[in-house]
């Protein structure tokens, strides 16, 4: 085996590095810029080049970075390391490790299918596949993107005609930019919460096309928000920050909206099923395409997925790496003080998350 599970995360003893370590280490190989995968405190970080702006925005200037293009490789202690698109968000990557003919792949977080804000996931044949299972239950099945995008724009148009402002919630980095890319600017002006605007600017700097947006905190004095769309972080909901918008219609974009009652618990008017993680059928499709001898299942419904894969004749094991999911991503990428739009709109760096 190239990888082993340790209290600090997946460790490659041959190369002396960790993949998405849970604690600060000397050398970290990270799959993407969400803070549950790229944690503060490590001395050296290796990541995919498209994530550079996001990582540099979050980390100290004193941190040592090394970036590789997708498909490019570097050899560390005899282990060949390369990054391949994961489709989760800008710069997200599967980490491919090769040593003496053996190949092991850590997917990080991933989804299948097209996304205008990042490169699409690609299958990698391997001996060991480490897969997340955030939505590893048969009830989780995503609709095609165009269906959800049409529904969001229809809701915005109806709210505009009713004289309301729309507030659409998604985590600050990744989900919000995907939502922005699907909005129809012909309907009305688009505004952003500070944390969302900071992440969106990093996407623009990385060459990803985004619609024109206005940072909410840049608007002084009275303003007519009717007909506008505000993309904000979930933790802004129910705070004093919302009052400035007057009559609003609110919506949450999350994979958890597929579960009956989630919209009610969030106290929002609408729920749109949008996730940057694999659903049940695409998780199984990914395993089939990579065709590994062994599957390590982590993060989410691990027992369900491992049992199903074993029943299908594969060798699957549960990787005990703690519980994590979309709600944690949402918390990790929200601003610490959402009711203060004049606060520094930096990406949240407190912890690590659809």
C-alpha atoms as one frame of an Amber mdcrd trajectory, in Angstrom:
protein
   0.000   0.000   0.000   1.108   3.565  -0.705  -1.326   5.202   1.716  -2.138
   4.471   5.333  -4.761   5.984   7.618  -3.383   7.897  10.622  -4.817  10.339
  13.212  -3.501  13.188  11.032  -5.136  11.800   7.889  -3.971   9.789   4.903
  -0.190   9.409   5.026   2.359   8.320   2.434   5.402   7.164   4.399   7.487
   6.621   1.258   7.073  10.269   0.249   6.765  11.741   3.739   3.550  13.661
   3.010  -0.126  13.661   3.945  -3.120  13.994   1.617  -5.703  16.473   2.963
  -4.329  16.240   6.522  -6.708  16.960   9.392  -3.958  18.718  11.390  -0.932
  20.854  10.508   1.926  18.784   9.082   5.281  19.451   7.456   4.178  18.553
   3.917   0.531  18.536   2.768  -0.866  17.486  -0.596  -4.323  19.060  -0.861
  -7.198  18.207  -3.160  -8.896  21.632  -3.123  -9.187  24.956  -1.300 -12.095
  24.273   1.068 -10.783  24.536   4.589 -11.675  20.982   5.613  -9.124  19.816
   3.045  -6.595  22.663   2.978  -6.131  23.448   6.654  -4.017  26.200   8.130
  -0.690  25.517   9.749   1.225  23.161   7.463   4.680  24.207   6.258   4.469
  23.188   2.605   1.433  22.709   0.345   1.241  20.943  -3.002  -1.937  21.533
  -5.012  -3.377  21.850  -8.521  -2.581  25.110 -10.318  -6.213  26.290 -10.837
  -6.608  26.521  -7.035  -3.688  28.926  -6.617  -5.667  32.177  -6.230  -8.067
  30.612  -3.729  -5.295  29.066  -1.623  -3.115  32.166  -1.604  -6.123  34.236
  -0.575  -6.708  32.033   2.448  -3.185  31.226   3.585  -0.359  33.265   5.079
   2.209  34.780   2.734   4.849  32.805   4.607   3.442  29.446   3.505   5.412
  27.482   0.914   3.340  26.505  -2.133   3.985  24.284  -5.104   1.418  24.004
  -7.883   1.066  21.461 -10.692  -1.086  21.613 -13.800  -3.602  18.821 -14.213
  -1.787  15.758 -15.511   1.655  17.105 -14.602   3.592  15.043 -12.068   6.332
  15.352  -9.471   8.197  12.507  -7.768   8.521  12.675  -3.987  10.525   9.955
  -2.288  10.015   7.656  -5.247   6.238   8.275  -5.355   4.858   9.894  -8.499
   2.188  12.469  -7.568  -0.211  14.069 -10.046  -3.523  15.934  -9.984  -6.572
  15.230 -12.129  -9.908  17.107 -12.342 -12.452  16.284  -9.646 -15.310  18.537
 -10.817 -16.111  19.712  -7.274 -15.079  23.378  -7.627 -12.350  25.522  -9.177
  -8.996  23.772  -8.751 -10.439  20.649  -7.159  -8.375  17.578  -7.930  -8.089
  13.880  -7.475  -4.672  12.999  -6.122  -3.055  10.147  -8.054  -0.136   8.332
  -6.424   2.020   5.779  -8.215   4.823   3.678  -6.759   6.393   0.556  -8.295
   3.452   0.024 -10.626   0.765   0.456  -7.992  -1.735   3.332  -8.368  -3.855
   4.799  -5.568  -6.293   7.702  -6.020  -7.798  10.055  -3.447 -10.854  11.745
  -4.945 -11.169  14.486  -2.326 -14.648  15.908  -2.943 -15.974  15.351  -6.449
 -18.975  15.306  -8.734 -19.638  13.994 -12.212 -21.047  16.023 -15.069 -20.398
  19.470 -16.585 -19.828  22.642 -14.566 -19.019  25.989 -16.243 -16.814  27.023
 -13.311 -14.386  24.088 -13.218 -13.018  21.178 -15.197 -15.090  17.987 -15.178
 -14.186  14.846 -13.255 -12.298  12.214 -15.173 -11.958   8.510 -14.285  -8.556
   7.149 -13.265  -7.921   3.408 -13.273  -6.344   2.428  -9.984  -5.720  -0.315
  -7.439  -7.124   1.718  -4.526  -9.824   4.386  -4.733 -10.610   6.639  -1.762
 -14.108   8.067  -2.262 -16.290  10.397  -0.246 -19.898   9.372   0.464 -21.477
  12.638   1.625 -24.680  11.749  -0.243 -24.196   8.009  -0.308 -27.850   6.973
  -0.087 -30.182   5.942  -2.939 -32.510   8.872  -2.159 -29.906  11.347  -3.393
 -30.215  11.729  -7.175 -29.501  15.084  -8.785 -31.444  16.512 -11.708 -29.553
  17.825 -14.761 -28.069  21.283 -14.180 -30.240  22.982 -16.793 -33.386  21.889
 -14.960 -32.291  23.457 -11.670 -30.905  26.576 -13.345 -34.210  27.154 -15.120
 -36.112  26.729 -11.853 -33.893  29.273 -10.057 -34.280  31.872 -12.814 -38.050
  31.301 -12.945 -38.249  31.890  -9.178 -36.197  35.081  -9.533 -38.422  36.371
 -12.344 -41.603  35.650 -10.373 -40.196  37.361  -7.274 -39.131  40.388  -9.317
 -42.633  40.703 -10.768 -44.019  40.558  -7.223 -41.784  43.467  -6.187 -39.412
  41.393  -4.051 -35.680  40.950  -3.754 -34.306  37.395  -3.978 -31.798  36.014
  -1.477 -30.171  32.814  -2.702 -27.967  30.972  -0.205 -24.983  28.810  -1.062
 -21.554  28.409   0.539 -19.137  31.171  -0.309 -16.578  29.364  -2.450 -17.590
  26.880  -5.117 -21.366  26.665  -4.755 -21.995  30.420  -4.986 -19.903  30.797
  -8.126 -21.678  27.863  -9.734 -25.006  29.524  -8.897 -23.823  32.862 -10.272
 -22.748  31.238 -13.541 -26.301  29.965 -14.059 -28.135  33.235 -13.364 -29.754
  35.207 -16.192 -28.568  38.836 -15.803 -31.380  39.976 -18.100 -33.797  39.421
 -15.203 -32.213  42.035 -12.951 -29.097  43.188 -11.084 -26.973  40.645  -9.213
 -25.506  41.414  -5.791 -23.158  39.462  -3.545 -22.524  39.043   0.157 -18.956
  39.987   1.076 -17.685  36.426   1.473 -19.231  35.461  -1.854 -17.733  38.465
  -3.636 -14.236  37.643  -2.382 -14.471  34.100  -3.689 -15.973  35.316  -6.965
 -13.068  37.685  -7.510 -10.652  34.773  -7.081 -12.586  32.893  -9.766 -12.332
  35.875 -12.096  -8.591  36.142 -11.481  -8.352  32.458 -12.397 -10.013  33.112
 -15.758 -13.504  31.802 -14.959 -16.293  33.846 -16.573 -18.693  35.331 -14.034
 -21.668  37.669 -14.556 -21.322  41.256 -13.392 -21.951  41.525  -9.641 -22.118
  44.321  -7.090 -20.833  43.815  -3.574 -23.697  44.680  -1.196 -21.387  46.521
   1.205 -20.280  48.918  -1.520 -23.741  50.474  -1.801 -24.231  53.506   0.422
 -27.442  55.223   1.397 -30.914  54.204   0.306 -31.173  51.708  -2.498 -34.038
  50.006  -4.285 -33.357  46.271  -4.055 -36.596  45.163  -5.701 -36.023  42.780
  -8.578 -32.458  42.081  -7.583 -30.757  38.773  -6.801 -28.469  38.599  -3.764
 -26.202  35.550  -3.517 -25.243  35.099   0.130 -23.888  32.569   2.598 -26.445
  30.471   4.539 -25.476  31.896   7.928 -26.626  35.341   6.781 -30.225  34.109
   6.895 -32.234  35.545   9.771 -29.606  38.142  10.700 -30.028  41.958  10.843
 -28.071  42.123   7.584 -31.218  40.968   5.748 -33.323  43.949   6.791 -31.880
  46.342   4.227 -33.446  44.392   1.351 -37.083  44.998   2.330 -39.545  42.415
   1.003 -37.605  39.292   0.125 -38.033  35.764  -1.126 -35.387  33.375   0.199
 -34.009  30.114  -1.145 -31.361  27.570  -0.202 -29.251  25.711  -2.778 -27.955
  22.464  -1.302 -27.985  18.735  -1.817 -29.808  18.437   1.488 -32.844  20.099
  -0.111 -33.573  16.667  -1.602 -34.749  15.569   1.847 -38.301  16.426   2.794
 -38.383  18.919   5.641 -34.960  20.474   4.984 -36.460  23.666   3.553 -38.767
  23.980   6.557 -35.898  23.517   8.995 -33.917  26.193   7.160 -36.940  28.530
   7.268 -36.582  29.528   3.622 -39.251  29.987   0.965 -37.695  27.728  -1.649
 -35.210  24.898  -1.781 -33.146  24.003  -4.843 -31.277  20.709  -5.011 -27.764
  21.743  -6.026 -24.717  19.838  -4.815 -21.049  19.749  -5.740 -20.748  16.168
  -4.466 -21.566  12.893  -6.179 -25.064  11.540  -5.733 -25.774   7.827  -5.316
 -25.785   6.772  -8.997 -22.737   8.861  -9.924 -20.751   7.522  -6.955 -21.385
   3.993  -8.202 -20.593   5.080 -11.755 -17.273   6.535 -10.612 -16.274   3.330
  -8.834 -17.183   1.295 -11.899 -15.175   3.570 -14.196 -12.056   3.527 -11.987
 -12.421  -0.228 -11.391 -10.259  -0.433  -8.245  -9.321  -3.623  -6.415 -10.148
  -1.882  -3.115 -12.378   1.063  -2.212 -11.937   3.114   0.953 -15.161   4.973
   1.773 -15.028   8.145   3.839 -17.053  11.218   4.854 -20.774  10.521   4.974
 -22.813   7.336   4.657 -19.752   5.127   4.716 -21.394   1.981   6.095 -24.182
   2.018   3.513 -21.846   2.524   0.564 -19.258  -0.001   1.766 -21.910  -2.654
   2.391 -23.467  -2.121  -1.047 -20.119  -2.314  -2.840 -19.182  -5.479  -0.977
 -22.528  -7.032  -1.897 -21.737  -6.214  -5.528 -18.500  -8.174  -5.314 -16.053
  -5.344  -4.673 -13.726  -5.061  -1.693 -14.768  -1.939   0.209 -13.670  -0.712
   3.628 -14.765   2.172   5.835 -12.081   4.785   6.363 -12.613   6.372   9.763
 -11.827  10.021   9.129 -14.600  11.742  11.019 -17.957  13.096   9.933 -18.097
  15.874   7.372 -20.504  17.153   4.777 -22.105  20.101   3.020 -23.276  21.747
   6.211 -19.708  21.933   7.451 -18.602  23.463   4.138 -21.318  26.056   4.488
 -20.199  26.882   8.014 -16.546  26.956   7.065 -16.974  29.346   4.161 -19.361
  31.797   5.822 -18.261  35.101   7.271 -17.804  35.164  11.016 -20.040  38.251
  11.322 -22.669  38.004   8.613 -24.632  41.000   9.893 -21.636  43.279   9.268
 -21.411  43.739   5.518 -18.766  46.391   6.084 -16.494  43.721   7.581 -13.473
  42.564   5.630 -15.027  40.178   3.054 -12.313  37.528   3.345 -12.823  33.840
   2.863 -13.464  32.172   6.163 -10.383  30.502   7.596 -11.740  29.124  10.824
 -12.241  25.470  10.129 -13.189  23.033   7.620 -17.342  21.596   4.786 -22.156
  21.196  -0.499
